Every structure is written in structure tokens, then in C-alpha cells.
Coordinates of C-alpha atoms in Angstrom, one line a residue:
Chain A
X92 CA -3.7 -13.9 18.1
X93 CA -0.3 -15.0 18.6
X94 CA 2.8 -13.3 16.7
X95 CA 6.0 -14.2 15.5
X96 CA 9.2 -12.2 15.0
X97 CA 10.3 -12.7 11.1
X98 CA 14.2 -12.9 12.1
X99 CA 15.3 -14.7 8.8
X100 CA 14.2 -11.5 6.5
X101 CA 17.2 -10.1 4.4
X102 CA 16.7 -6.8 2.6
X103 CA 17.6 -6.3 -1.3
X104 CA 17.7 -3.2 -2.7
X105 CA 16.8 -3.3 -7.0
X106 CA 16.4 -0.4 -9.7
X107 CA 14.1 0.2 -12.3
X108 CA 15.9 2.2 -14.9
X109 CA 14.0 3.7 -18.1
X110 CA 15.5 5.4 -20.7
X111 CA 14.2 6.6 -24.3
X112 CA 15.0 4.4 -27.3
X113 CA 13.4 4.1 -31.0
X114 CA 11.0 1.2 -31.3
X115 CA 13.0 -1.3 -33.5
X116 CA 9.7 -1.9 -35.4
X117 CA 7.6 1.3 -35.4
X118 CA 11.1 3.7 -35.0
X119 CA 8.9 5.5 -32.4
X120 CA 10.6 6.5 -29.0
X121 CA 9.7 4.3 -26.5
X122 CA 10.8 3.2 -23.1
X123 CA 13.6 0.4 -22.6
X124 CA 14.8 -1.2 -19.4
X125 CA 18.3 -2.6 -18.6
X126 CA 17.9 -6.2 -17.2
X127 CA 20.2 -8.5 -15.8
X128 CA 20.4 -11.9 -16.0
X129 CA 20.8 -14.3 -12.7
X130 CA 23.7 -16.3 -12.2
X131 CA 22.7 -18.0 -9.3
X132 CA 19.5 -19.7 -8.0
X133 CA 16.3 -18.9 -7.5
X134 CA 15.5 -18.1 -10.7
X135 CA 19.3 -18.9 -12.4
X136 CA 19.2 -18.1 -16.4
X137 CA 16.1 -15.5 -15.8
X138 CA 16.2 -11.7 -16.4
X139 CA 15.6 -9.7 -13.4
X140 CA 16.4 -5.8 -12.4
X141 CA 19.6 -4.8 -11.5
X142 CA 19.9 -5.3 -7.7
X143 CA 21.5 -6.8 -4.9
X144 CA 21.6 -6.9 -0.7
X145 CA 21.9 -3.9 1.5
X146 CA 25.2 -2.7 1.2
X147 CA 26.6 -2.0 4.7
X148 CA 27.2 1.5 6.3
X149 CA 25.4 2.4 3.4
X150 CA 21.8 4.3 2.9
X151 CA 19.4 2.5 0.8
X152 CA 19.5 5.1 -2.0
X153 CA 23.1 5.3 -1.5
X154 CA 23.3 1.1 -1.7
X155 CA 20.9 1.4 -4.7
X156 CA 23.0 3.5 -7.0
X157 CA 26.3 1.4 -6.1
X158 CA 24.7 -1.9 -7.3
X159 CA 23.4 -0.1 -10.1
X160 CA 27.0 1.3 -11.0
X161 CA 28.6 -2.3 -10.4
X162 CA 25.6 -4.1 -12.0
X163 CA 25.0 -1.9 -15.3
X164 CA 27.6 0.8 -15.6
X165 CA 24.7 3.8 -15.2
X166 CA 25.2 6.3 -12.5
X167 CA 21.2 7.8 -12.7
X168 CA 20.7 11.5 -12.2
X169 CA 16.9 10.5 -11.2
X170 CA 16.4 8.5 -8.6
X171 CA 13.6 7.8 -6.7
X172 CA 12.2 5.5 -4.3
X173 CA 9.3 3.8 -5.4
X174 CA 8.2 1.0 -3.0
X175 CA 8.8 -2.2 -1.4
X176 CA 7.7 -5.1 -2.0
X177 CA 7.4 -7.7 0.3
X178 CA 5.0 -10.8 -0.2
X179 CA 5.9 -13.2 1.6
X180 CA 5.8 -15.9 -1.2
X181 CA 7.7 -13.5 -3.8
X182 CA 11.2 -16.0 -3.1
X183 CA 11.6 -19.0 -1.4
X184 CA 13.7 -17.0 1.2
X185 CA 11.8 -14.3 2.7
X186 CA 13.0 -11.3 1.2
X187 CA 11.9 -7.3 1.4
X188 CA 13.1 -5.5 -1.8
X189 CA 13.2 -1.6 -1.7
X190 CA 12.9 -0.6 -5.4
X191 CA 14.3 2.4 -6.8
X192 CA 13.4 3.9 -10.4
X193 CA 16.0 5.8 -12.2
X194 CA 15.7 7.5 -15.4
X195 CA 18.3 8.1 -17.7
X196 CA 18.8 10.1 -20.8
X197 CA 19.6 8.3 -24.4
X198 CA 23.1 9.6 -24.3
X199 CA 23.9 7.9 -20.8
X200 CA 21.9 5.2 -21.3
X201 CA 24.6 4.2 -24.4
X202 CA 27.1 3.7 -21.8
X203 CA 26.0 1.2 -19.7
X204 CA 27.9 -2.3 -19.4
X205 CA 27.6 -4.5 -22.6
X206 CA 27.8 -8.1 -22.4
X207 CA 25.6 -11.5 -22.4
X208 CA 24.5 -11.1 -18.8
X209 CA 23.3 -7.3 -19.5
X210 CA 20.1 -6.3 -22.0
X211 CA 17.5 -3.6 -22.7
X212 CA 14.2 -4.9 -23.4
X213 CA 11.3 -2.7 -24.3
X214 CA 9.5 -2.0 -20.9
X215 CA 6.0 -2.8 -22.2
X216 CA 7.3 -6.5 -23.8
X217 CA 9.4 -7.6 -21.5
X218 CA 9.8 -11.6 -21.4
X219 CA 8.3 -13.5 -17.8
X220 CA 11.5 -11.8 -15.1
X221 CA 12.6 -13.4 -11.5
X222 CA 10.2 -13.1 -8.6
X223 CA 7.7 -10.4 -9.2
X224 CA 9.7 -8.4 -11.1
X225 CA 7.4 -8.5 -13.8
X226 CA 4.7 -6.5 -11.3
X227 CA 7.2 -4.0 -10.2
X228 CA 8.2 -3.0 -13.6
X229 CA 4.4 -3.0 -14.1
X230 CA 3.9 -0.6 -11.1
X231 CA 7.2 1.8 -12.0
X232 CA 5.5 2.3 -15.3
X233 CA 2.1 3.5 -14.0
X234 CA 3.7 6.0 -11.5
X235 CA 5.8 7.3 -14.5
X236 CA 2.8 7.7 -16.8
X237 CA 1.0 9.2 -13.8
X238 CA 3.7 11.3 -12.8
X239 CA 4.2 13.0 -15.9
X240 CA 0.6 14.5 -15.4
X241 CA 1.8 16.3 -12.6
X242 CA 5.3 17.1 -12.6
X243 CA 8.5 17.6 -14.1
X244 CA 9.9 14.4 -14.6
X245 CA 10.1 14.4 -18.2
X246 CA 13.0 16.8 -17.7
X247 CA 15.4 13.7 -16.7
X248 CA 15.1 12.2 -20.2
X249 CA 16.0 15.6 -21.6
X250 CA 19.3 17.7 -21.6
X251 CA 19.6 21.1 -19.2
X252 CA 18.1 22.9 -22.6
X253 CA 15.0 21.6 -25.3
X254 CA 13.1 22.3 -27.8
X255 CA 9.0 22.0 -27.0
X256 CA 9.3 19.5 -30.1
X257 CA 11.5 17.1 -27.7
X258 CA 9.4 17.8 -24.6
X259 CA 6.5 16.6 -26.7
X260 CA 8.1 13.4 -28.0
X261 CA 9.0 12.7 -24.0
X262 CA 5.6 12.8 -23.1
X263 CA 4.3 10.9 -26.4
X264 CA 7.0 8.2 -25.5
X265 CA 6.0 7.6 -22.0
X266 CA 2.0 7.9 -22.3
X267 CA 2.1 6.1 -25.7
X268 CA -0.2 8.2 -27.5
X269 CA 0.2 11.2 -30.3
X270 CA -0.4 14.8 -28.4
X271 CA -1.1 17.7 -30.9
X272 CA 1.4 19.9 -31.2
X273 CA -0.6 23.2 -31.0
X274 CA -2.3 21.7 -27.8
X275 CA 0.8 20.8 -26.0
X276 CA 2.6 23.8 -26.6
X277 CA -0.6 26.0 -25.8
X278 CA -0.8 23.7 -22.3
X279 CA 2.9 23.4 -21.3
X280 CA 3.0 27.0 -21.5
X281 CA 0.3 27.9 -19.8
X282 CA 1.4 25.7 -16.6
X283 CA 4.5 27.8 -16.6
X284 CA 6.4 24.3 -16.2
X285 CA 9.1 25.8 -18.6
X286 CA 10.6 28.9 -20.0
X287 CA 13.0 30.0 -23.0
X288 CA 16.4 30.2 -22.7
X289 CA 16.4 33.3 -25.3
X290 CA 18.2 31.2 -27.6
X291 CA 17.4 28.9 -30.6
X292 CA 19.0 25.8 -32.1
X293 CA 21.6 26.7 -33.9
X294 CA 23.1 25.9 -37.4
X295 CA 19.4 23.7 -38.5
X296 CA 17.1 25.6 -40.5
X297 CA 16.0 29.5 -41.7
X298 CA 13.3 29.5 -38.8
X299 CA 15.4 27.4 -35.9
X300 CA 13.0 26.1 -33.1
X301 CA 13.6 28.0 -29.9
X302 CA 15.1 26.3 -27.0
X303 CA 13.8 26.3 -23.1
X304 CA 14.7 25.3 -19.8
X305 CA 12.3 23.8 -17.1
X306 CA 11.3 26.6 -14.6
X307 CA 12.3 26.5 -11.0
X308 CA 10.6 29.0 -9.5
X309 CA 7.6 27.0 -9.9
X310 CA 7.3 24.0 -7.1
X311 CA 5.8 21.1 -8.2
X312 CA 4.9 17.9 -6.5
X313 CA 8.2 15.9 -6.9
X314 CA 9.3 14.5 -3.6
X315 CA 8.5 17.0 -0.7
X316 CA 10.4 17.1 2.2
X317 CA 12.9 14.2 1.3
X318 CA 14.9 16.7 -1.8
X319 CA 17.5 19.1 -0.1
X320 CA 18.8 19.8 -3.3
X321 CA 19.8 19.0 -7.1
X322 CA 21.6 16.4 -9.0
X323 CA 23.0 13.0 -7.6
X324 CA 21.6 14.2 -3.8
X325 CA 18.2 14.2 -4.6
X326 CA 18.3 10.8 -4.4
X327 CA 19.4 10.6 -0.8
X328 CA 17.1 10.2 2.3
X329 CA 17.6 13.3 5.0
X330 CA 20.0 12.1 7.9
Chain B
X294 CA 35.5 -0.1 -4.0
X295 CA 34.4 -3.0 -2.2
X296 CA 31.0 -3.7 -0.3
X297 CA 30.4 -5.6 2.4
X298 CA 26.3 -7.2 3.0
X299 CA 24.7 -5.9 5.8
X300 CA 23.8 -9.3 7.4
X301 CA 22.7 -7.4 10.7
X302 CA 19.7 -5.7 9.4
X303 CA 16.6 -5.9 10.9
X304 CA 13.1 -4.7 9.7
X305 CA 10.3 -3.0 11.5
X306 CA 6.4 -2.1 10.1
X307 CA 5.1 1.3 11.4
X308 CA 2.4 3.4 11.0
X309 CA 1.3 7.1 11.0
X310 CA -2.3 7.4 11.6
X311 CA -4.4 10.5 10.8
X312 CA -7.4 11.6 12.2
X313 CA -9.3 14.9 12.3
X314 CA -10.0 16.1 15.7
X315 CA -10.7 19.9 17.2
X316 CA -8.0 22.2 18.2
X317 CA -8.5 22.3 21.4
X318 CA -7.7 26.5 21.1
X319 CA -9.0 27.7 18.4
X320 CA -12.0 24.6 17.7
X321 CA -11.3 24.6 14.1
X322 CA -10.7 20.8 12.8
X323 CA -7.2 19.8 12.9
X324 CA -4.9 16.4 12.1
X325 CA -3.9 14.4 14.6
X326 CA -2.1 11.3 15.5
X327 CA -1.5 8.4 18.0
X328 CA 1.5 8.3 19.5
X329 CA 3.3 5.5 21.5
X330 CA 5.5 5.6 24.8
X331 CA 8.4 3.6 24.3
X332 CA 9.1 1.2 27.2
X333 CA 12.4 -0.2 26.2
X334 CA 15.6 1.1 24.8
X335 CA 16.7 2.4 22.5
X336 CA 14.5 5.9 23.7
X337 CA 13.0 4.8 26.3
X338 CA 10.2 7.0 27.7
X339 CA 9.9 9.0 24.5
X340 CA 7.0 9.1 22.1
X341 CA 6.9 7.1 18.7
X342 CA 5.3 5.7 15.5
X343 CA 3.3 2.6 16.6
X344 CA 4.7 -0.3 14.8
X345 CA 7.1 -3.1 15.4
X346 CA 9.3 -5.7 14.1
X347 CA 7.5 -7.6 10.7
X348 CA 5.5 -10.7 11.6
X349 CA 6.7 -14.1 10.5
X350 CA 4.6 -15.5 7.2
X351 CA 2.4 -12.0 6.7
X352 CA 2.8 -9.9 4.1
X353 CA 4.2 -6.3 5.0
X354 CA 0.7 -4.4 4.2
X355 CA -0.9 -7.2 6.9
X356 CA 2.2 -6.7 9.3
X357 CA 1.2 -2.9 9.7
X358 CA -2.2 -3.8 10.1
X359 CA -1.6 -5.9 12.6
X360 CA 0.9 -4.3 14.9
X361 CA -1.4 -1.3 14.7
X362 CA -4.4 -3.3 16.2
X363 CA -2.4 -4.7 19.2
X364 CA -0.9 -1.2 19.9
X365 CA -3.4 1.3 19.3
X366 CA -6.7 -0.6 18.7
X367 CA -7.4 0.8 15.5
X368 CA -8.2 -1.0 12.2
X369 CA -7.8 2.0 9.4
X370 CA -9.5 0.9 6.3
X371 CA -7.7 3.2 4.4
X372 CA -4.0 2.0 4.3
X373 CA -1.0 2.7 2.1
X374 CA 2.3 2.2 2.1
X375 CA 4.4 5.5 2.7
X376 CA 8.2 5.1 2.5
X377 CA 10.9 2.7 3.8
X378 CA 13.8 4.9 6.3
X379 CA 16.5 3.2 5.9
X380 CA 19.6 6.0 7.2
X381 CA 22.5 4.5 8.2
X382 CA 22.6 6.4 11.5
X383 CA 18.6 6.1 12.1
X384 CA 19.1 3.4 15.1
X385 CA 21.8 2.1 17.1
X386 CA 21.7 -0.8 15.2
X387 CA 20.5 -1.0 11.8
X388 CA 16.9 -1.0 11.0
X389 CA 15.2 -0.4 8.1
X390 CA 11.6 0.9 8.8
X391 CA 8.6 0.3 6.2
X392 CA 6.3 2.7 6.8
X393 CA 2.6 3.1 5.9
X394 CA 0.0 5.9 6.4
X395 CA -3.5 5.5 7.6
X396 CA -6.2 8.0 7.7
X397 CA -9.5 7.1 10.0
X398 CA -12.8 8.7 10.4
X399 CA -12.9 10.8 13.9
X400 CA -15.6 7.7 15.3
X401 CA -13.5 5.1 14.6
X402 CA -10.4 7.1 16.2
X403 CA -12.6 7.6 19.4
X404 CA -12.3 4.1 20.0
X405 CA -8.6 3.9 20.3
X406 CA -7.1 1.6 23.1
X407 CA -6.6 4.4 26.0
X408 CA -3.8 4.4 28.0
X409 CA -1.0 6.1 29.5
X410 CA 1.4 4.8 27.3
X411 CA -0.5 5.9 24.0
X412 CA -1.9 9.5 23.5
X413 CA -3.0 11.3 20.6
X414 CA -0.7 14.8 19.6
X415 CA -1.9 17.8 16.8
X416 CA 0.4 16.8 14.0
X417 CA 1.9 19.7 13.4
X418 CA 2.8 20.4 17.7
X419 CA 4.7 17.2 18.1
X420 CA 7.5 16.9 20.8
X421 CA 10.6 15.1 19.7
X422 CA 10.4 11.6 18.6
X423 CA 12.1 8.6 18.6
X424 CA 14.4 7.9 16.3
X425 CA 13.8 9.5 12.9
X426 CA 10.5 10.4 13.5
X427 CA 9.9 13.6 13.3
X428 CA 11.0 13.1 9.9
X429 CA 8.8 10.3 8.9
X430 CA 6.0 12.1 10.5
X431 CA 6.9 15.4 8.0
X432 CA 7.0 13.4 5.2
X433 CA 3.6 12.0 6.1
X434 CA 1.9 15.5 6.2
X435 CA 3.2 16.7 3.0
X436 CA 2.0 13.4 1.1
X437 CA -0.9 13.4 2.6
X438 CA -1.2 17.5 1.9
X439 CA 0.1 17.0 -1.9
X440 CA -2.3 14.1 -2.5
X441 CA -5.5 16.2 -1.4
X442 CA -4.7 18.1 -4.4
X443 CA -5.3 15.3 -6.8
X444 CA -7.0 12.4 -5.7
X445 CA -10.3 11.7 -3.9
X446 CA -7.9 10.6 -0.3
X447 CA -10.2 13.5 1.7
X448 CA -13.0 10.1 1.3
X449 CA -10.9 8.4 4.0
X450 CA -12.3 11.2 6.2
X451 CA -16.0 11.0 6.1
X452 CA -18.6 8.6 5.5
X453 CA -19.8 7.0 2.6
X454 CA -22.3 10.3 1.8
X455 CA -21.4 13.9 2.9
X456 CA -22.4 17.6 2.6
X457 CA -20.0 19.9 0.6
X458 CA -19.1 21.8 3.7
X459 CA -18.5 18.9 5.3
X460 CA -16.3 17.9 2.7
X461 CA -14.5 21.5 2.3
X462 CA -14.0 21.0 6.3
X463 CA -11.8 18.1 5.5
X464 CA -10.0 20.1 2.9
X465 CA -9.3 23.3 5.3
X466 CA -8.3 21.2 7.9
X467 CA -5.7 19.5 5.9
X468 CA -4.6 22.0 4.2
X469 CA -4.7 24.3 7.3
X470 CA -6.2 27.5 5.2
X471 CA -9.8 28.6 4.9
X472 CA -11.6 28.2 1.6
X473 CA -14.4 30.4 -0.2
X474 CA -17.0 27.7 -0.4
X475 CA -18.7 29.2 -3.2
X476 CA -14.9 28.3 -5.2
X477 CA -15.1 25.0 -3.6
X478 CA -18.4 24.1 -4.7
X479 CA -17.7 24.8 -8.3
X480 CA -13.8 23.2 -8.5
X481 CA -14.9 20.1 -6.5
X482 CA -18.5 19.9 -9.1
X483 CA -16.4 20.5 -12.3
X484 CA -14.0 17.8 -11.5
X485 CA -16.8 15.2 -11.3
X486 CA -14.8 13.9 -8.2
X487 CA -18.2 14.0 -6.2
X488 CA -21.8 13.1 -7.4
X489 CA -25.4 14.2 -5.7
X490 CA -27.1 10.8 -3.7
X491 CA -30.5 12.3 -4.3
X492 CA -31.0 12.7 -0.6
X493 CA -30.5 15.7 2.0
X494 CA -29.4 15.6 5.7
X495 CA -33.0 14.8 7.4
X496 CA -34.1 16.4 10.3
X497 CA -31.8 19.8 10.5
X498 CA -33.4 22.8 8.8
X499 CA -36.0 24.1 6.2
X500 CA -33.2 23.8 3.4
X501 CA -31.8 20.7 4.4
X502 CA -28.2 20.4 3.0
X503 CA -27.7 17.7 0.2
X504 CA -25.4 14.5 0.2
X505 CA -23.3 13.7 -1.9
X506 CA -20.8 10.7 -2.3
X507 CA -17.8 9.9 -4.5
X508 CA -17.6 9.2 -8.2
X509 CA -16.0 5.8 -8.6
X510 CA -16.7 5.9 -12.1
X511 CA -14.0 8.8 -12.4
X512 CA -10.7 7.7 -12.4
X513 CA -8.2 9.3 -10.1
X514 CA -4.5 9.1 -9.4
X515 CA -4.7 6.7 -6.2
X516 CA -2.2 3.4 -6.0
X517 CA -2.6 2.2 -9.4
X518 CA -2.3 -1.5 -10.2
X519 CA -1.6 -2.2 -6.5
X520 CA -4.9 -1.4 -6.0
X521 CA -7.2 -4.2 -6.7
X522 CA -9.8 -4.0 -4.3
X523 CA -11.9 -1.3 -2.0
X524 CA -11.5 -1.7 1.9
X525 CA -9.3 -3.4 3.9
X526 CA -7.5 -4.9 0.8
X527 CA -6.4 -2.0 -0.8
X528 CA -3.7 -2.1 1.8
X529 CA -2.4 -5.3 0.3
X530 CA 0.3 -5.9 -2.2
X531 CA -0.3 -7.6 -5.9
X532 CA 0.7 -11.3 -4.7

């Protein structure tokens, strides 16, 4: 078999970004996505995900969360790689796309960039996007749902402190189902995922729900060997 | 701030390729992996990844596959895509690496292309890579260490039927502890991950041990709706 060097392969590097907004119909939580639409062919007038080339003398997660910034406005806490994707019919140029997947919490999410070119769409309606966009958004939302089985990812959508009311409606948001309360309490409790904070929401009620904090003592699977640390740098590969 | 493209980039496909082999100390089933001799700069002389640039018109899944034929011999039918390296600093010039994982069955590693320029290391006793490696080849173990946890990936292993110990061999080597079989019965039987084939290993004993095989009507946390197929296209993206 004879094989051939691709030399005309340029790299992109695109975000998935989910945050937690009411359903405008049910008022549910749900998850939204901030799309972007293309001012320049292939695809010109369609919504794709916030994205662009390589960035250079830049790391991919580090090019991913400055095309992000310029793109949307967000600067993630979360993010992850999630694959890349790199059929060779997926443009008319042959190009590998390195997708990230952010996630955002309400309050952030308010602040991204507002304007004709910019909109959140619900993630599971989302209209026919650029290239096969429409199949990674698919694919970020099954390793969401299936990594919320397993670890602690529902903590980006929350604040440092919650109440196990809000940790539930994280988890009913994502899997799209109702969880009983007495179950998920009884469960998330039991996996030691989080613990209280010794203090209670204040100024609400005569019997104030108590708040907690995600336990780090406990290792989870989140991303191995590639997290050093916290915060913006979890993001980044090791050197 | 302003960016600048990276117009220089260039993309390679590599592989890390599991197999279970003896220690040769203590004879107790171990990982290992093909390694090959580089014979041009940058590195020259030192041991890395087999992979190569990507191939003109093939897909990056097909790529992998491909390059690992021509350089090792070896056609893995369990193949998934790991992580793209992408450091700044990870090459004199800049290359972005997409990197998949492959685990093959101890027969099919045996027939490896032999050679002085490729040689098979204990994964956890490697000497010090070319470029980043050592790092991709970390990464590797603790995926593939995480994921034994909670999906049926140990199947890659063995044969389509198997004895429990066979299978809690796979699981100790992996995982590099003993386990109490009598535990690993019951955990392995509870989650329904395995079923009984009706048939026992002819020709050993009095009280033969029994085969079992996996459960595909349970479903487990493998590559989601990438996955479309068994075999040799599960490696292959959603086109």
C-alpha cells in the first residue's frame, strides 16, 4: 500500500460550552449552548461552535480559551478536552478540529457577548450547525450525561457552596429525568462526593436548607494525570 | 491582545499499544508496549510511540491503524482515540500529535514485526522517550487503569469466552494488585458485566472451570455514539 503525507491539513481548535438555563416552555433547567454564526464560507450564514485556528506559541487548551474569550466573552472555569474530529469529508479543506467542552455557571454564562452573530440555543434542539458540529455537540452531551455518573462535574454549574436541593436540579437538568429527593440525598451522601459546610442558607425560611461543599479528599475519576491543580490551570496540558 | 495563526503546524497519528505479557522477574502478568527506535532527528536513536505524519484522504482513526501496521505489524481491533499533545514546546517545530490507544490479546502481540529497531518495554519501566512521551504513555496507563473500573475494556484482553480467573488475571495485572477471587466472583456476577456460555474448559481437570463471555445486552460506559459498530470499526469516527 502506498501512503501519502496530508501536508495541506490546518488545525482548528472549537468549544462546546453548556450552561444551565430555564426551559422557555416547560421553565425546567436545561442545558443551553452559545453558538456562533459564520461570516465567511464554508457554511457562511450557519451556526457553528465558537472556534477558530491554532493560535501560535500557544497550547491548544490555552488557544481554546482565547478564541472562546474573543468569540463569546466567557472565560470557562471547566475546561476539558474532549476529542478531535477529523473525517476527512467534514470541510471542503481538510481540517482536524480539537474540541474543548466548557461549562459554565448561570451567573457567568449572563455575561457573554450579545449581539446578532452570538445565540444560546437549547443543546438538545439545536437547528442543522456547520460541518459536523451537530455530532460533536451530540458526542459532548453523552460524555456529560455519562460523566456525571462518575464524577464531580456537576460542581462547575454550581457556586463554591450548595444546597443538595441545587445539586439535585444539576443532575435532573443534565440527565433529563426527575431523581427523588430522599434517594439522591440518601446516595450522594453515601458516595461521600460532598460534605456540609456547617452552615445554612441564611435569611429564607424557619428550617433553612443546609449548605455543602464538594469533598476533596475524595479522588474521583476526572482527568488523571493531565490536572496539576485547580481553577483556570486545570485546563492546561503538562509541559 | 493579538494572535497570530499557526500556519506551520503539522499533525502526526500515534499509538500506544497494550499487551499483557509475564514479568520476566517475578512471572506475574504485566502491561507492555511496542516501542520504536527513531532513525531520524529530532531524537534520533531514542525510543518512541509508533506513529507518523496523518495520511492524505484517511480519516484519523484509519491513519493510526495504518501507520501502526507498517511499523509494528500489528492490527488492534480494539482502538480508541486517547488525547491530542499539542504543548507548545513538545517538538522543535510544532506538532500536534493525535493519539489513540490500542489494547491486543498476547497472540496477536506475538506476531509483531521483530526487529532491532522495534522492541517491546513493561509499561511501567520505560527509559526516556522521545519527545513528550513519557507523558502520553502515563496518561495511557491511568485511562486505561480508570476505565477497568467501569466498563467491560479488560474484553480487549482475552478471547471471545473466558474463565473468571482468567478474567481477574487481566484485572490484577492492570491494576497491579492481587484480588480475593471469591470478591471478584461476586462484584464481576452482580454487575451482569459477564454471562455463563453453558460450556467449561474441555480437557483440564475433573471440575473443569466454566466460560463465560460478555453481556452485550448490558450497557456500559464505552465511546458512546462514536461507537456504531464492533471490531475494527469501532475505531472510526461518525462520518
Amino acid at each position: 500500500m502506498t501512503t501519502q503525507i496530508e501536508t495541506g491539513v490546518s488545525l482548528a481548535v472549537s468549544t462546546v460550552i453548556f450552561a444551565l438555563r430555564p426551559d422557555p416552555d416547560t421553565g425546567l433547567m436545561t442545558l443551553w449552548l452559545p453558538l456562533v454564526r459564520r461570516i465567511r464560507e464554508p457554511y457562511e450564514g450557519q451556526w457553528a461552535l465558537p472556534g477558530g485556528p491554532l493560535i501560535a506559541g500557544e497550547d491548544l487548551a490555552a488557544s481554546a480559551n482565547h478564541t472562546l474569550e474573543r468569540t463569546t466573552g466567557l472565560t470557562p472555569k471547566y475546561l476539558e478536552q474532549l476529542y478531535a474530529f477529523g473525517a476527512v469529508d467534514r470541510s471542503p479543506d481538510r481540517v482536524v478540529s480539537i474540541v474543548y467542552w466548557a461549562l459554565v455557571q448561570s451567573d457567568e454564562a449572563s455575561r457573554a457577548i450579545d449581539g446578532e452573530n452570538i445565540q444560546w440555543f437549547p443543546a438538545d434542539q439545536l437547528p442543522t450547525l456547520a460541518f459536523d458540529h451537530n455530532t460533536i455537540v451530540e458526542y459532548a452531551l453523552w460524555r456529560l450525561r455519562n460523566k456525571m455518573e462518575y464524577s464531580r462535574i456537576a460542581h462547575a454549574f454550581l457556586g463554591e457552596t450548595f444546597t443538595l436541593a441545587e445539586l439535585r436540579e444539576v443532575h435532573e437538568a443534565v440527565l433529563r429525568k426527575p431523581i427523588d429527593p430522599a434517594n439522591f440525598r440518601r446516595q450522594i451522601l453515601a458516595s461521600r462526593a460532598v460534605e456540609p459546610t456547617g452552615h445554612c442558607v441564611t435569611g429564607t425560611s424557619h428550617r433553612p436548607p443546609r449548605l455543602y461543599r464538594y469533598n476533596t479528599a475524595v479522588q474521583f475519576a476526572d482527568q488523571g494525570p493531565l490536572t496539576r491543580s485547580t481553577g483556570q490551570d486545570q485546563s492546561q496540558e503538562l509541559r
